[in-house]
Coordinates of C-alpha atoms and ligand atoms in Angstrom, one line a residue:
X1 CA 0.0 0.0 0.0
X2 CA 1.3 3.5 -0.8
X3 CA 1.8 5.8 2.2
X4 CA -1.2 8.1 2.7
X5 CA -0.5 11.8 2.1
X6 CA 0.0 13.7 5.1
X7 CA -2.3 16.9 5.1
X8 CA -1.9 18.1 8.7
X9 CA 0.9 17.4 11.3
X10 CA 0.9 19.1 14.5
X11 CA 3.7 18.4 17.0
X12 CA 4.0 19.6 20.6
X13 CA 1.6 22.4 20.1
X14 CA 1.1 24.7 23.2
X15 CA -1.2 27.8 23.5
X16 CA -2.0 30.1 26.4
X17 CA -4.2 33.0 26.7
X18 CA -2.3 35.2 29.2
X19 CA -1.9 32.9 32.3
X20 CA -4.4 30.3 30.9
X21 CA -2.7 27.5 29.3
X22 CA -5.4 26.0 27.2
X23 CA -3.4 23.5 24.8
X24 CA -0.7 21.2 26.1
X25 CA 1.7 19.4 23.7
X26 CA -0.9 18.5 21.2
X27 CA 0.2 16.0 18.5
X28 CA -2.1 15.3 15.7
X29 CA -2.0 13.8 12.2
X30 CA -4.6 14.1 9.5
X31 CA -4.0 12.2 6.3
X32 CA -5.6 12.9 2.9
X33 CA -9.4 12.1 2.9
X34 CA -9.4 11.4 6.7
X35 CA -12.4 12.7 8.7
X36 CA -10.9 13.3 12.1
X37 CA -13.6 14.1 14.9
X38 CA -12.6 16.1 17.9
X39 CA -14.7 15.5 21.0
X40 CA -14.6 16.8 24.5
X41 CA -16.4 18.9 27.2
X42 CA -16.9 22.6 26.6
X43 CA -13.6 24.6 27.5
X44 CA -11.4 21.6 26.7
X45 CA -9.5 23.5 23.9
X46 CA -11.3 22.1 20.7
X47 CA -12.0 25.4 19.1
X48 CA -8.7 26.8 20.0
X49 CA -6.9 23.9 18.3
X50 CA -8.9 24.4 15.2
X51 CA -8.4 28.1 15.2
X52 CA -4.6 27.5 15.6
X53 CA -4.7 25.2 12.4
X54 CA -6.5 28.0 10.5
X55 CA -4.1 30.7 12.0
X56 CA -7.0 32.6 13.6
X57 CA -5.0 32.1 16.8
X58 CA -1.4 31.7 17.0
X59 CA 0.4 29.0 18.8
X60 CA 3.0 29.8 21.5
X61 CA 5.2 26.8 20.5
X62 CA 5.2 23.7 18.6
X63 CA 4.9 22.9 14.9
X64 CA 2.1 23.1 12.4
X65 CA 2.8 21.4 9.1
X66 CA 0.2 21.9 6.3
X67 CA 0.7 19.6 3.3
X68 CA 4.3 19.1 4.1
X69 CA 5.1 22.7 4.8
X70 CA 5.8 24.0 8.3
X71 CA 3.8 27.2 8.6
X72 CA 4.9 30.1 10.8
X73 CA 2.6 33.2 11.1
X74 CA 5.6 35.5 10.8
X75 CA 6.8 34.3 7.5
X76 CA 3.8 32.8 5.6
X77 CA 1.0 34.6 3.7
X78 CA -1.9 33.4 6.1
X79 CA -4.4 34.3 3.5
X80 CA -3.0 31.6 1.2
X81 CA -2.9 29.1 4.1
X82 CA -6.6 29.9 4.9
X83 CA -7.5 29.4 1.3
X84 CA -6.0 25.9 1.6
X85 CA -7.8 25.2 5.0
X86 CA -11.4 26.2 5.1
X87 CA -13.4 26.7 8.2
X88 CA -17.1 26.5 9.0
X89 CA -18.2 28.0 12.3
X90 CA -21.1 27.4 14.8
X91 CA -22.5 30.8 13.8
X92 CA -22.5 31.1 10.1
X93 CA -21.7 34.8 9.8
X94 CA -23.2 35.3 6.2
X95 CA -23.2 38.8 4.9
X96 CA -26.8 39.9 5.4
X97 CA -26.9 42.4 2.6
X98 CA -25.7 39.9 -0.1
X99 CA -27.6 37.2 -1.6
X100 CA -26.8 33.5 -1.1
X101 CA -24.7 33.4 -4.4
X102 CA -23.2 36.7 -3.4
X103 CA -22.0 35.3 -0.3
X104 CA -20.5 32.4 -2.0
X105 CA -18.7 34.3 -4.7
X106 CA -17.3 37.1 -2.5
X107 CA -14.1 35.5 -1.4
X108 CA -13.1 33.6 -4.6
X109 CA -13.3 37.1 -6.4
X110 CA -11.8 39.3 -3.8
X111 CA -9.2 37.0 -2.3
X112 CA -8.3 34.5 -5.1
X113 CA -8.8 36.9 -8.0
X114 CA -11.2 34.6 -9.8
X115 CA -13.3 36.2 -12.6
X116 CA -16.9 36.9 -11.7
X117 CA -18.1 34.5 -14.4
X118 CA -16.0 31.7 -13.2
X119 CA -16.9 32.4 -9.6
X120 CA -20.6 32.5 -10.4
X121 CA -20.4 29.2 -12.2
X122 CA -18.6 27.5 -9.5
X123 CA -20.8 29.1 -6.8
X124 CA -23.8 27.9 -8.4
X125 CA -22.3 24.3 -8.9
X126 CA -21.6 24.3 -5.1
X127 CA -25.0 25.6 -4.1
X128 CA -26.5 22.8 -6.2
X129 CA -24.3 20.3 -4.4
X130 CA -25.5 21.4 -0.9
X131 CA -29.1 21.3 -2.0
X132 CA -29.7 25.1 -2.4
X133 CA -30.0 25.2 -6.2
X134 CA -33.2 27.1 -5.9
X135 CA -31.8 29.8 -3.5
X136 CA -29.1 31.7 -5.5
X137 CA -30.8 35.1 -5.2
X138 CA -32.5 34.9 -1.8
X139 CA -31.1 36.8 1.2
X140 CA -29.8 35.0 4.2
X141 CA -32.6 36.3 6.4
X142 CA -35.1 34.2 4.4
X143 CA -33.3 31.0 5.1
X144 CA -33.7 28.5 7.9
X145 CA -30.5 27.9 10.1
X146 CA -29.9 24.7 8.4
X147 CA -29.9 26.3 4.9
X148 CA -27.6 29.1 6.2
X149 CA -25.1 26.7 7.4
X150 CA -25.2 24.9 4.1
X151 CA -24.5 28.2 2.4
X152 CA -21.5 28.7 4.8
X153 CA -20.3 25.2 3.8
X154 CA -20.6 26.1 0.0
X155 CA -18.9 29.5 0.8
X156 CA -16.0 27.7 2.3
X157 CA -15.7 25.2 -0.5
X158 CA -15.8 28.1 -3.1
X159 CA -12.1 28.8 -2.0
X160 CA -11.2 25.3 -3.2
X161 CA -9.7 24.2 0.1
X162 CA -7.7 20.9 0.4
X163 CA -8.9 20.6 4.1
X164 CA -12.1 21.6 5.9
X165 CA -12.3 22.4 9.6
X166 CA -15.8 22.4 11.1
X167 CA -16.5 23.9 14.6
X168 CA -19.7 22.6 16.0
X169 CA -21.6 23.5 12.9
X170 CA -24.8 22.1 14.1
X171 CA -24.7 23.3 17.7
X172 CA -26.7 26.5 17.0
X173 CA -29.4 24.7 15.0
X174 CA -32.9 23.6 15.9
X175 CA -32.9 19.9 16.3
X176 CA -34.9 19.1 13.3
X177 CA -32.2 21.0 11.0
X178 CA -29.2 19.2 12.2
X179 CA -29.7 16.2 10.0
X180 CA -29.5 18.1 6.6
X181 CA -26.1 19.7 7.6
X182 CA -24.7 16.5 8.9
X183 CA -25.8 14.8 5.6
X184 CA -24.1 17.5 3.6
X185 CA -20.9 16.9 5.7
X186 CA -21.1 13.2 5.3
X187 CA -21.3 13.6 1.4
X188 CA -18.3 15.7 1.6
X189 CA -16.3 13.2 3.5
X190 CA -17.4 10.4 1.2
X191 CA -16.2 12.4 -1.7
X192 CA -12.8 12.3 -0.1
X193 CA -12.5 15.7 1.5
X194 CA -10.0 15.8 4.4
X195 CA -11.9 17.0 7.4
X196 CA -11.4 17.8 11.0
X197 CA -14.8 18.2 12.7
X198 CA -15.6 19.3 16.3
X199 CA -19.1 18.0 17.2
X200 CA -21.2 16.6 19.9
X201 CA -23.1 14.5 17.3
X202 CA -21.6 11.1 18.2
X203 CA -23.8 9.3 15.6
X204 CA -21.9 11.3 13.0
X205 CA -18.6 10.7 14.8
X206 CA -19.2 7.0 14.7
X207 CA -20.6 6.7 11.1
X208 CA -18.4 9.2 9.2
X209 CA -15.3 9.5 11.4
X210 CA -12.2 7.7 10.5
X211 CA -10.5 8.8 13.8
X212 CA -11.8 10.2 17.0
X213 CA -9.8 12.4 19.3
X214 CA -11.0 13.0 22.9
X215 CA -9.6 16.1 24.6
X216 CA -9.9 17.1 28.2
X217 CA -8.5 20.2 29.8
X218 CA -6.3 21.1 26.8
X219 CA -4.9 17.6 26.4
X220 CA -5.4 14.7 24.1
X221 CA -6.5 12.0 26.5
X222 CA -7.4 9.3 24.1
X223 CA -7.8 8.7 20.4
X224 CA -8.5 5.9 18.1
X225 CA -11.0 4.5 15.5
X226 CA -14.6 5.2 16.4
X227 CA -15.4 1.7 17.5
X228 CA -12.4 1.8 19.9
X229 CA -13.5 5.2 21.4
X230 CA -17.1 4.5 21.7
X231 CA -17.2 0.8 22.5
X232 CA -13.9 0.1 24.3
X233 CA -12.6 3.4 25.7
X234 CA -9.6 2.6 27.9
X235 CA -9.4 5.9 29.9
X236 CA -11.8 6.7 32.8
X237 CA -12.1 10.4 31.7
X238 CA -13.3 9.2 28.2
X239 CA -15.9 6.9 29.7
X240 CA -17.1 9.6 32.0
X241 CA -17.4 11.9 29.2
X242 CA -19.2 9.5 27.0
X243 CA -21.6 8.7 29.8
X244 CA -22.2 12.3 30.3
X245 CA -23.4 13.0 26.7
X246 CA -25.0 9.7 25.5
Ligands
LIG301 P1 -13.9 24.4 23.5 O1 -14.1 24.8 22.1 O2 -13.5 22.8 23.7 O3 -15.2 24.6 24.3 P2 -12.0 26.6 23.7 O4 -11.0 26.2 22.8 O5 -13.1 27.5 23.1 O6 -12.7 25.2 24.1 O7 -11.6 27.2 25.0 C1 -10.6 26.6 25.9 C2 -10.2 27.5 27.0 O8 -9.6 28.8 26.5 C3 -11.5 28.0 27.8 O9 -11.1 28.1 29.1 C4 -11.8 29.3 27.3 O10 -12.4 30.1 28.1 C5 -10.3 29.8 27.0 N1 -10.4 30.8 25.8 C6 -10.7 30.5 24.5 N2 -10.6 31.6 23.7 C7 -10.0 32.6 24.5 C8 -9.7 33.9 24.3 N3 -9.7 34.5 23.2 N4 -9.2 34.7 25.4 C9 -9.1 34.0 26.6 N5 -9.5 32.7 26.9 C10 -10.0 32.1 25.9
LIG302 MG1 -15.6 25.4 21.0

């Protein structure tokens, strides 16, 4: 078997906010087409880790290697890195004064320098893909939360990222809207997108995840294939966490 391509490698990543040390010696590897699911209680550092991967926060020390290249905030064009590593947030932050299609084509035109014609063609393709082919000209206020989040996913995909990070993309949604967003993410994973997903949706983690990482108080406590983590966790803290949410 050929060796899988390594998309993200994190080594001994540490991060503090002032006196508060929130990530301790994090090591993480994500190979091409892997879906890695990060789980853990609120405050355990999951969002901070994702934000460090996307350089919305800066690590204190350690290494972040993206597609074979060690990235340092001081020396790299972070807009280029962020174009490779797309991110979807809990709150979608769509531009309210732009249409759905307007939201999706904005960054490819402004940041990537794509022609409007090309951006529109690609934007429509992506909106069709996330099931919003009839909503190009609608304003976000007219959409449900699940539809808004699918626009946010299409918007991130419009930058043609190699990796997608999701930070609790369904946590702000009414329960009946969660499924449509998870389904969109599942399809993306099945198409081979490399993904790191923070979620409390354990059904998704088990079904779609290739690897599950459990974090507690800024440390990776246990990681493994979904069956291992959910059916045979070794660590008491993992068991307690799973009992608390299931
Ligand atoms: P999670 O996503 O697992 O809930 P976070 O990464 O958001 O955890 O937070 C980890 C810790 O870092 C928490 O104690 C949180 O209060 C703190 N924290 C997160 N962001 C900031 C910030 N910008 N400034 C100060 N503290 C922060
Ligand atoms: Mg968080």
